[in-house]
mmCIF file of C-alpha atoms in Angstrom:
data_model
loop_
_atom_site.group_PDB
_atom_site.id
_atom_site.type_symbol
_atom_site.label_atom_id
_atom_site.label_comp_id
_atom_site.label_asym_id
_atom_site.label_seq_id
_atom_site.Cartn_x
_atom_site.Cartn_y
_atom_site.Cartn_z
ATOM 1 C CA MET A 724 21.057 2.297 2.292
ATOM 2 C CA ARG A 725 18.365 1.495 0.174
ATOM 3 C CA SER A 726 19.405 -0.826 -3.120
ATOM 4 C CA ALA A 727 19.535 0.368 -6.822
ATOM 5 C CA GLY A 728 16.155 -1.980 -7.614
ATOM 6 C CA ALA A 729 14.267 0.071 -4.751
ATOM 7 C CA ARG A 730 15.690 3.168 -5.648
ATOM 8 C CA ARG A 731 14.862 2.837 -9.365
ATOM 9 C CA ARG A 732 10.998 1.232 -8.574
ATOM 10 C CA ALA A 733 10.526 4.382 -6.564
ATOM 11 C CA LEU A 734 11.653 6.403 -9.890
ATOM 12 C CA ARG A 735 9.551 4.578 -12.349
ATOM 13 C CA SER A 736 6.640 5.353 -9.754
ATOM 14 C CA LEU A 737 7.324 8.894 -9.870
ATOM 15 C CA LEU A 738 7.593 8.539 -13.815
ATOM 16 C CA VAL A 739 4.044 6.766 -13.814
ATOM 17 C CA ARG A 740 2.522 9.597 -11.973
ATOM 18 C CA GLY A 741 4.147 12.533 -13.956
ATOM 19 C CA LYS A 742 5.856 13.760 -11.332
ATOM 20 C CA ALA A 743 9.093 14.367 -13.099
ATOM 21 C CA ALA A 744 9.685 17.843 -14.544
ATOM 22 C CA GLU A 745 13.329 18.261 -13.651
ATOM 23 C CA GLN A 746 15.904 16.234 -12.128
ATOM 24 C CA ALA A 747 16.101 18.118 -9.253
ATOM 25 C CA GLU A 748 12.573 17.931 -8.419
ATOM 26 C CA LEU A 749 13.220 14.101 -9.011
ATOM 27 C CA ALA A 750 15.897 14.118 -6.336
ATOM 28 C CA LYS A 751 13.598 15.797 -3.678
ATOM 29 C CA ASN A 752 10.904 13.331 -4.538
ATOM 30 C CA LEU A 753 13.114 10.340 -4.173
ATOM 31 C CA ALA A 754 14.797 11.947 -0.723
ATOM 32 C CA GLU A 755 11.408 12.354 0.458
ATOM 33 C CA ARG A 756 10.838 8.165 -0.047
ATOM 34 C CA GLY A 757 14.160 7.343 1.347
ATOM 35 C CA HIS A 758 16.696 7.763 -1.769
ATOM 36 C CA VAL A 759 19.102 10.701 -0.925
ATOM 37 C CA VAL A 760 21.038 10.415 -4.588
ATOM 38 C CA SER A 761 22.912 12.745 -6.921
ATOM 39 C CA GLN A 762 22.033 14.289 -10.111
ATOM 40 C CA SER A 763 24.185 12.246 -11.929
ATOM 41 C CA THR A 764 22.713 9.072 -10.373
ATOM 42 C CA ILE A 765 19.241 9.976 -11.317
ATOM 43 C CA SER A 766 20.497 10.507 -15.075
ATOM 44 C CA ARG A 767 21.933 7.185 -15.080
ATOM 45 C CA ASP A 768 18.776 5.738 -13.308
ATOM 46 C CA LEU A 769 16.304 7.503 -16.315
ATOM 47 C CA ARG A 770 18.968 5.858 -18.652
ATOM 48 C CA TYR A 771 18.417 2.587 -17.394
ATOM 49 C CA LEU A 772 14.210 2.671 -17.124
ATOM 50 C CA GLY A 773 14.379 4.031 -21.010
ATOM 51 C CA ALA A 774 13.011 7.275 -19.646
ATOM 52 C CA VAL A 775 12.619 10.129 -22.293
ATOM 53 C CA LYS A 776 11.538 13.915 -22.206
ATOM 54 C CA ASP A 777 7.880 14.561 -23.504
ATOM 55 C CA ARG A 778 6.727 17.646 -25.440
ATOM 56 C CA ASP A 779 6.233 19.390 -22.165
ATOM 57 C CA GLY A 780 9.730 18.761 -20.804
ATOM 58 C CA ARG A 781 8.388 16.222 -18.461
ATOM 59 C CA TYR A 782 10.222 12.732 -18.201
ATOM 60 C CA ARG A 783 8.269 9.630 -18.792
ATOM 61 C CA LEU A 784 8.917 5.978 -19.476
ATOM 62 C CA GLY A 785 9.933 5.350 -23.107
ATOM 63 C CA SER A 786 7.577 2.927 -25.555
ATOM 64 C CA LEU A 787 9.389 -0.117 -24.697
ATOM 65 C CA ASN A 788 8.342 0.451 -20.808
ATOM 66 C CA ASP A 789 4.957 2.098 -21.765
ATOM 67 C CA ARG A 790 1.820 -0.286 -21.829
ATOM 68 C CA SER A 791 0.288 1.675 -24.598
ATOM 69 C CA ASP A 792 -2.301 -1.263 -24.652
ATOM 70 C CA HIS A 793 -3.464 -0.428 -21.415
ATOM 71 C CA PRO A 794 -5.154 2.624 -19.700
ATOM 72 C CA LYS A 795 -2.457 5.192 -18.228
ATOM 73 C CA ASP A 796 -4.074 5.546 -15.075
ATOM 74 C CA PRO A 797 -3.750 2.463 -12.830
ATOM 75 C CA ASP A 798 -6.866 3.142 -10.989
ATOM 76 C CA ARG A 799 -9.347 2.965 -14.374
ATOM 77 C CA ARG A 800 -6.757 -0.059 -15.927
ATOM 78 C CA LEU A 801 -7.879 -2.113 -12.448
ATOM 79 C CA GLY A 802 -11.415 -0.740 -12.701
ATOM 80 C CA LYS A 803 -11.701 -2.447 -15.881
ATOM 81 C CA ALA A 804 -9.895 -5.415 -15.251
ATOM 82 C CA ILE A 805 -11.941 -5.905 -12.215
ATOM 83 C CA ASN A 806 -15.285 -5.166 -13.801
ATOM 84 C CA THR A 807 -14.553 -7.580 -17.025
ATOM 85 C CA TYR A 808 -12.978 -10.484 -15.214
ATOM 86 C CA ALA A 809 -13.928 -10.242 -11.500
ATOM 87 C CA VAL A 810 -16.641 -12.477 -10.422
ATOM 88 C CA SER A 811 -16.072 -12.048 -6.187
ATOM 89 C CA ILE A 812 -14.022 -10.224 -3.869
ATOM 90 C CA GLU A 813 -14.301 -11.175 -0.035
ATOM 91 C CA ALA A 814 -11.976 -10.389 2.373
ATOM 92 C CA SER A 815 -10.799 -12.068 5.822
ATOM 93 C CA ALA A 816 -8.269 -10.815 8.498
ATOM 94 C CA ASN A 817 -5.635 -9.339 6.163
ATOM 95 C CA LEU A 818 -6.081 -11.108 3.183
ATOM 96 C CA VAL A 819 -8.464 -10.682 -0.063
ATOM 97 C CA VAL A 820 -9.375 -13.530 -2.153
ATOM 98 C CA MET A 821 -10.908 -11.987 -5.720
ATOM 99 C CA LYS A 822 -12.538 -14.964 -7.808
ATOM 100 C CA THR A 823 -12.204 -14.257 -11.462
ATOM 101 C CA PHE A 824 -13.479 -16.133 -14.659
ATOM 102 C CA PRO A 825 -10.752 -19.113 -15.727
ATOM 103 C CA GLY A 826 -7.401 -17.479 -16.854
ATOM 104 C CA ALA A 827 -7.953 -14.367 -16.098
ATOM 105 C CA ALA A 828 -6.479 -14.088 -12.603
ATOM 106 C CA SER A 829 -2.945 -12.882 -13.794
ATOM 107 C CA VAL A 830 -4.624 -10.054 -15.657
ATOM 108 C CA VAL A 831 -6.200 -8.770 -12.623
ATOM 109 C CA ALA A 832 -3.160 -9.187 -10.382
ATOM 110 C CA SER A 833 -0.822 -7.130 -13.079
ATOM 111 C CA ALA A 834 -3.464 -4.288 -13.290
ATOM 112 C CA LEU A 835 -3.475 -4.643 -9.149
ATOM 113 C CA ASP A 836 0.230 -4.714 -8.921
ATOM 114 C CA ALA A 837 0.487 -1.667 -11.077
ATOM 115 C CA ALA A 838 -1.899 0.378 -8.812
ATOM 116 C CA LEU A 839 0.157 -0.947 -6.167
ATOM 117 C CA GLU A 840 3.413 0.437 -7.838
ATOM 118 C CA THR A 841 1.746 4.077 -8.106
ATOM 119 C CA GLY A 842 0.300 3.938 -4.946
ATOM 120 C CA GLU A 843 -3.088 4.267 -5.716
ATOM 121 C CA ILE A 844 -3.796 1.663 -3.173
ATOM 122 C CA GLY A 845 -1.890 1.883 -0.379
ATOM 123 C CA ASP A 846 -3.103 -0.470 2.270
ATOM 124 C CA ALA A 847 -1.611 -3.829 0.204
ATOM 125 C CA LEU A 848 1.230 -5.415 0.024
ATOM 126 C CA GLY A 849 1.400 -7.774 -2.823
ATOM 127 C CA THR A 850 -0.996 -10.336 -5.028
ATOM 128 C CA VAL A 851 -0.494 -13.807 -6.042
ATOM 129 C CA ALA A 852 -2.539 -15.034 -8.673
ATOM 130 C CA GLY A 853 -3.609 -18.754 -9.948
ATOM 131 C CA ASP A 854 -5.513 -19.340 -12.955
ATOM 132 C CA ASP A 855 -8.657 -18.229 -11.445
ATOM 133 C CA THR A 856 -8.032 -16.848 -7.971
ATOM 134 C CA VAL A 857 -6.363 -13.402 -7.227
ATOM 135 C CA LEU A 858 -4.421 -13.137 -3.350
ATOM 136 C CA VAL A 859 -4.050 -9.769 -2.459
ATOM 137 C CA VAL A 860 -2.278 -9.418 0.883
ATOM 138 C CA ALA A 861 -3.049 -5.996 2.978
ATOM 139 C CA THR A 862 -0.226 -4.226 5.015
ATOM 140 C CA GLN A 863 -2.274 -4.231 8.514
ATOM 141 C CA PRO A 864 -3.323 -7.676 10.310
ATOM 142 C CA THR A 865 -7.383 -6.544 10.047
ATOM 143 C CA GLY A 866 -6.792 -4.647 6.918
ATOM 144 C CA GLY A 867 -8.613 -7.194 4.137
ATOM 145 C CA ARG A 868 -11.944 -5.459 4.516
ATOM 146 C CA ASN A 869 -10.253 -2.093 3.775
ATOM 147 C CA VAL A 870 -8.641 -3.524 0.781
ATOM 148 C CA LYS A 871 -11.635 -4.826 -0.189
ATOM 149 C CA LYS A 872 -13.574 -1.627 -0.041
ATOM 150 C CA GLN A 873 -11.235 -0.048 -2.112
ATOM 151 C CA LEU A 874 -11.428 -2.659 -4.790
ATOM 152 C CA GLU A 875 -15.047 -2.289 -5.132
ATOM 153 C CA ARG A 876 -15.028 1.461 -5.218
ATOM 154 C CA ILE A 877 -12.298 1.179 -8.219
ATOM 155 C CA GLY A 878 -14.541 -1.444 -9.681
ATOM 156 C CA GLU A 879 -17.415 1.035 -9.665
ATOM 157 C CA MET A 880 -15.941 3.965 -11.061
ATOM 158 C CA VAL A 881 -15.036 2.928 -14.658
#
């Protein structure tokens, strides 16, 4: 059995991606991710996350969870952060080290974490940020180069 936190993170990811028209559809999508739950659990989780229905009848995160100061598309947000703050991107084994301007590493790491959460970058486990350095850990023992290429591609798209 998976934790409520993991289930809610998966649900939040579905909401961010816009894959949430009906609770039955959410239940199906969650089950595909290993979270078999009832409609009442989904309803409670939606309330817990502060989800609301928009004009089109789709669930989305409410304004408290909505980062309105950031682009909605995690790739675009990450691309802007890379273009604005990244100085270099280097890979070694399963690690990527991104150097940024002083004080900007947390901004880039936050954008990268949002892209990871929604699956836009599927080859990385997570990030650690310092003052001017972001460490990205790849899922594969030699996946650093692939993650580096993904980050460079996203940076070029903006």
